[in-house]
Amino acid sequence: MTSTYGRGAAVTAEGLPEWLEPVARASETIEPHQLSRFLPPDTGGRQSAVLVLFGDGPKGPELLLLERAGTLRSHAGQPSFPGGALDPEDGDPAEGGPVRAALREAEEETGLDPSGVQVFGVLPRLYIPVSDFVVTPVLGWWRAPSPVGPVDEAETARVFAVPVADLADPANRAMAKHPSGHIGPAFQVQGALVWGFTAGVIDRILHYSGWERPWDRARQVPLDRHA
């Protein structure tokens, strides 16, 4: 099935590699509360989108992440998906706006060529209370990979790919505990601690795609008060 939201906003699951089909199927039925307990308010919130980009790397399926610059005022040094707030030119947040925003932001942050990305699904909108962002995760297949790296080092420290096998490895999994008391999934991969919103989305994708392996949820990693 293909949905077209205008230029740069076509969504289709046709022709995906077989290993990615479980993610596409899950995206069609997953409910917001199955992804997070933080759901958007009825009104307000800053509309944004992230690109959850799957590629086929040397170690098999992988996800593209970036590490935010350590000098930023918010979420400094934190790994995340490429993405950001919708601009007026992205269009209606209820239609194709999030798809266009996710591709545009990914290009601006990592330099990837969006023409090589096939968007195959859009997950329900979620909420990040601390920043008041209403975030739409956009699922992409990197059909034709292009060179990537930090476009603006004042915003992005590095761009890196993480094998899905490493994310699913129980040895790399833990629960991150914030000084506020919040506890959520975390991944220790590629010399980075992935936590917060990004880790939560990855955790749920692993679960609902059937890629999750049993891991020790009692294992905790403390976060400092600046996180």
Short mmCIF file of C-alpha atoms in Angstrom, two decimals:
data_model
loop_
_atom_site.label_atom_id
_atom_site.label_comp_id
_atom_site.label_asym_id
_atom_site.label_seq_id
_atom_site.Cartn_x
_atom_site.Cartn_y
_atom_site.Cartn_z
CA MET A 1 0.00 0.00 0.00
CA THR A 2 1.25 3.46 -0.91
CA SER A 3 0.16 6.76 0.59
CA THR A 4 1.18 10.02 -1.04
CA TYR A 5 1.26 13.25 0.96
CA GLY A 6 2.86 15.41 -1.69
CA ARG A 7 6.45 16.06 -2.66
CA GLY A 8 8.90 14.10 -0.54
CA ALA A 9 6.12 12.48 1.49
CA ALA A 10 5.23 9.21 -0.23
CA VAL A 11 4.88 6.27 2.18
CA THR A 12 5.10 2.73 0.85
CA ALA A 13 6.12 -0.67 2.21
CA GLU A 14 6.49 -2.20 -1.26
CA GLY A 15 9.82 -3.83 -2.04
CA LEU A 16 11.25 -3.82 1.48
CA PRO A 17 13.87 -6.42 2.38
CA GLU A 18 12.33 -9.41 4.10
CA TRP A 19 14.04 -8.68 7.42
CA LEU A 20 12.33 -5.29 7.62
CA GLU A 21 8.81 -6.56 7.01
CA PRO A 22 8.09 -7.25 10.73
CA VAL A 23 8.70 -3.58 11.49
CA ALA A 24 6.41 -2.49 8.67
CA ARG A 25 3.65 -4.84 9.85
CA ALA A 26 3.95 -3.64 13.44
CA SER A 27 3.75 -0.01 12.36
CA GLU A 28 0.33 -0.60 10.81
CA THR A 29 -1.34 -1.72 14.03
CA ILE A 30 0.66 -0.32 16.95
CA GLU A 31 -1.22 1.99 19.30
CA PRO A 32 0.25 5.11 20.96
CA HIS A 33 0.03 3.66 24.49
CA GLN A 34 2.03 0.63 23.32
CA LEU A 35 4.96 2.93 22.51
CA SER A 36 5.01 5.28 25.48
CA ARG A 37 3.09 6.44 28.52
CA PHE A 38 3.83 10.02 27.46
CA LEU A 39 1.16 10.91 24.91
CA PRO A 40 0.50 14.31 23.31
CA PRO A 41 -1.85 16.77 25.00
CA ASP A 42 -5.13 17.54 23.27
CA THR A 43 -3.79 20.95 22.28
CA GLY A 44 -0.39 22.61 22.17
CA GLY A 45 3.05 21.10 21.99
CA ARG A 46 5.73 21.76 19.41
CA GLN A 47 5.22 19.53 16.39
CA SER A 48 8.35 17.63 15.35
CA ALA A 49 9.47 14.44 13.65
CA VAL A 50 12.41 12.04 13.73
CA LEU A 51 13.70 9.66 11.06
CA VAL A 52 14.10 6.08 12.26
CA LEU A 53 16.32 4.97 9.39
CA PHE A 54 17.17 1.31 8.83
CA GLY A 55 20.05 0.32 6.58
CA ASP A 56 21.89 -2.84 5.58
CA GLY A 57 25.41 -2.59 6.99
CA PRO A 58 28.49 -4.81 7.29
CA LYS A 59 26.98 -6.57 10.32
CA GLY A 60 23.47 -6.76 8.91
CA PRO A 61 20.48 -4.51 9.70
CA GLU A 62 21.43 -1.24 11.38
CA LEU A 63 19.96 2.04 12.61
CA LEU A 64 21.32 5.52 11.93
CA LEU A 65 21.86 7.72 15.00
CA LEU A 66 23.62 10.97 15.75
CA GLU A 67 25.20 12.36 18.89
CA ARG A 68 24.28 15.90 19.77
CA ALA A 69 27.09 18.37 20.41
CA GLY A 70 28.15 18.67 24.04
CA THR A 71 27.78 22.46 23.97
CA LEU A 72 24.05 22.51 23.23
CA ARG A 73 21.71 23.90 25.87
CA SER A 74 19.36 20.92 25.80
CA HIS A 75 20.12 17.20 25.51
CA ALA A 76 23.84 17.95 25.11
CA GLY A 77 25.88 14.91 24.10
CA GLN A 78 22.80 12.71 23.89
CA PRO A 79 22.42 10.20 21.04
CA SER A 80 19.22 10.57 19.07
CA PHE A 81 17.51 9.96 15.77
CA PRO A 82 17.94 12.67 13.14
CA GLY A 83 15.01 15.06 13.32
CA GLY A 84 13.58 18.28 14.64
CA ALA A 85 10.65 20.68 14.60
CA LEU A 86 8.33 21.06 11.65
CA ASP A 87 8.80 24.17 9.54
CA PRO A 88 5.84 25.88 7.85
CA GLU A 89 7.00 24.61 4.45
CA ASP A 90 6.75 21.01 5.69
CA GLY A 91 2.97 21.28 5.63
CA ASP A 92 0.14 20.01 7.79
CA PRO A 93 1.31 18.03 10.86
CA ALA A 94 -1.77 15.83 10.48
CA GLU A 95 -0.87 14.86 6.92
CA GLY A 96 2.55 14.75 5.24
CA GLY A 97 4.31 17.36 7.36
CA PRO A 98 6.14 14.94 9.66
CA VAL A 99 7.45 12.86 6.74
CA ARG A 100 8.83 15.89 4.95
CA ALA A 101 10.26 17.30 8.20
CA ALA A 102 12.01 14.04 9.11
CA LEU A 103 13.70 13.80 5.70
CA ARG A 104 14.60 17.50 5.63
CA GLU A 105 16.07 17.48 9.14
CA ALA A 106 18.02 14.28 8.45
CA GLU A 107 19.56 15.89 5.38
CA GLU A 108 20.38 19.09 7.29
CA GLU A 109 21.96 17.21 10.21
CA THR A 110 23.74 14.29 8.54
CA GLY A 111 24.05 15.23 4.86
CA LEU A 112 22.20 12.12 3.67
CA ASP A 113 20.48 12.19 0.28
CA PRO A 114 16.74 11.88 1.02
CA SER A 115 16.10 10.53 -2.47
CA GLY A 116 17.77 7.29 -1.32
CA VAL A 117 15.32 6.86 1.58
CA GLN A 118 12.06 4.94 1.23
CA VAL A 119 9.60 5.93 3.95
CA PHE A 120 7.59 2.81 4.76
CA GLY A 121 5.69 3.73 7.90
CA VAL A 122 4.71 6.43 10.35
CA LEU A 123 4.29 5.65 14.04
CA PRO A 124 1.79 7.38 16.35
CA ARG A 125 2.72 10.78 17.75
CA LEU A 126 4.45 10.73 21.13
CA TYR A 127 5.29 13.40 23.69
CA ILE A 128 8.47 14.60 25.38
CA PRO A 129 7.21 16.55 28.42
CA VAL A 130 10.54 18.17 29.34
CA SER A 131 10.78 19.94 25.96
CA ASP A 132 7.06 20.05 25.06
CA PHE A 133 7.77 18.30 21.73
CA VAL A 134 5.06 16.27 20.03
CA VAL A 135 7.16 13.81 18.04
CA THR A 136 6.17 11.66 15.07
CA PRO A 137 8.63 8.80 14.41
CA VAL A 138 8.97 8.25 10.64
CA LEU A 139 10.26 4.83 9.56
CA GLY A 140 12.66 4.71 6.63
CA TRP A 141 14.56 2.11 4.60
CA TRP A 142 17.93 3.36 3.34
CA ARG A 143 17.50 1.85 -0.09
CA ALA A 144 20.39 3.81 -1.64
CA PRO A 145 22.88 4.82 1.09
CA SER A 146 24.80 8.07 0.74
CA PRO A 147 27.75 9.50 2.69
CA VAL A 148 26.81 10.96 6.09
CA GLY A 149 28.54 12.95 8.80
CA PRO A 150 28.03 16.02 10.98
CA VAL A 151 26.93 18.95 8.80
CA ASP A 152 27.20 21.50 11.61
CA GLU A 153 29.60 20.44 14.37
CA ALA A 154 28.09 23.06 16.66
CA GLU A 155 24.95 20.90 16.70
CA THR A 156 26.11 17.38 15.88
CA ALA A 157 29.20 15.70 17.32
CA ARG A 158 29.03 12.55 15.20
CA VAL A 159 26.79 10.41 13.02
CA PHE A 160 26.99 6.65 13.45
CA ALA A 161 25.20 3.41 12.59
CA VAL A 162 24.37 0.79 15.20
CA PRO A 163 23.75 -2.83 14.18
CA VAL A 164 20.33 -4.05 15.27
CA ALA A 165 22.11 -7.18 16.57
CA ASP A 166 24.06 -4.98 19.00
CA LEU A 167 20.88 -3.23 20.14
CA ALA A 168 19.20 -6.59 20.76
CA ASP A 169 22.23 -8.03 22.56
CA PRO A 170 21.27 -8.45 26.25
CA ALA A 171 24.84 -7.52 27.25
CA ASN A 172 24.27 -4.01 25.85
CA ARG A 173 20.93 -3.40 27.56
CA ALA A 174 20.07 -1.75 30.87
CA MET A 175 17.61 0.62 32.50
CA ALA A 176 18.78 4.22 32.78
CA LYS A 177 17.86 5.92 36.07
CA HIS A 178 17.57 9.69 36.08
CA PRO A 179 18.10 11.66 39.33
CA SER A 180 14.44 12.71 39.01
CA GLY A 181 13.52 9.08 39.59
CA HIS A 182 12.46 8.28 36.02
CA ILE A 183 13.66 4.90 34.78
CA GLY A 184 13.65 3.85 31.14
CA PRO A 185 15.38 1.54 28.65
CA ALA A 186 18.97 2.24 27.63
CA PHE A 187 21.53 0.79 25.23
CA GLN A 188 25.31 0.88 25.64
CA VAL A 189 26.55 0.74 22.04
CA GLN A 190 29.24 2.30 19.86
CA GLY A 191 30.77 4.06 22.84
CA ALA A 192 27.48 5.80 23.61
CA LEU A 193 24.65 5.46 26.10
CA VAL A 194 21.37 5.70 24.21
CA TRP A 195 18.52 6.57 26.57
CA GLY A 196 15.39 8.69 26.86
CA PHE A 197 12.94 9.06 23.98
CA THR A 198 15.26 7.46 21.41
CA ALA A 199 15.92 4.37 23.52
CA GLY A 200 12.23 4.05 24.30
CA VAL A 201 11.30 3.95 20.61
CA ILE A 202 14.08 1.46 19.82
CA ASP A 203 12.99 -0.72 22.73
CA ARG A 204 9.41 -0.88 21.47
CA ILE A 205 10.47 -1.53 17.86
CA LEU A 206 12.62 -4.45 19.00
CA HIS A 207 9.72 -5.79 21.03
CA TYR A 208 6.92 -5.52 18.48
CA SER A 209 9.08 -6.65 15.55
CA GLY A 210 10.02 -9.83 17.40
CA TRP A 211 13.72 -8.92 17.56
CA GLU A 212 13.87 -8.54 21.34
CA ARG A 213 15.95 -11.02 23.33
CA PRO A 214 15.49 -11.64 27.08
CA TRP A 215 17.59 -9.17 29.08
CA ASP A 216 18.12 -8.12 32.68
CA ARG A 217 15.72 -5.26 33.45
CA ALA A 218 17.11 -5.09 36.99
CA ARG A 219 20.42 -3.81 35.67
CA GLN A 220 20.56 -0.01 36.08
CA VAL A 221 22.82 2.70 34.72
CA PRO A 222 22.72 6.03 36.62
CA LEU A 223 22.43 9.32 34.73
CA ASP A 224 23.91 12.52 36.10
CA ARG A 225 21.75 15.49 37.00
CA HIS A 226 22.64 17.33 33.76
CA ALA A 227 21.16 14.60 31.58
#
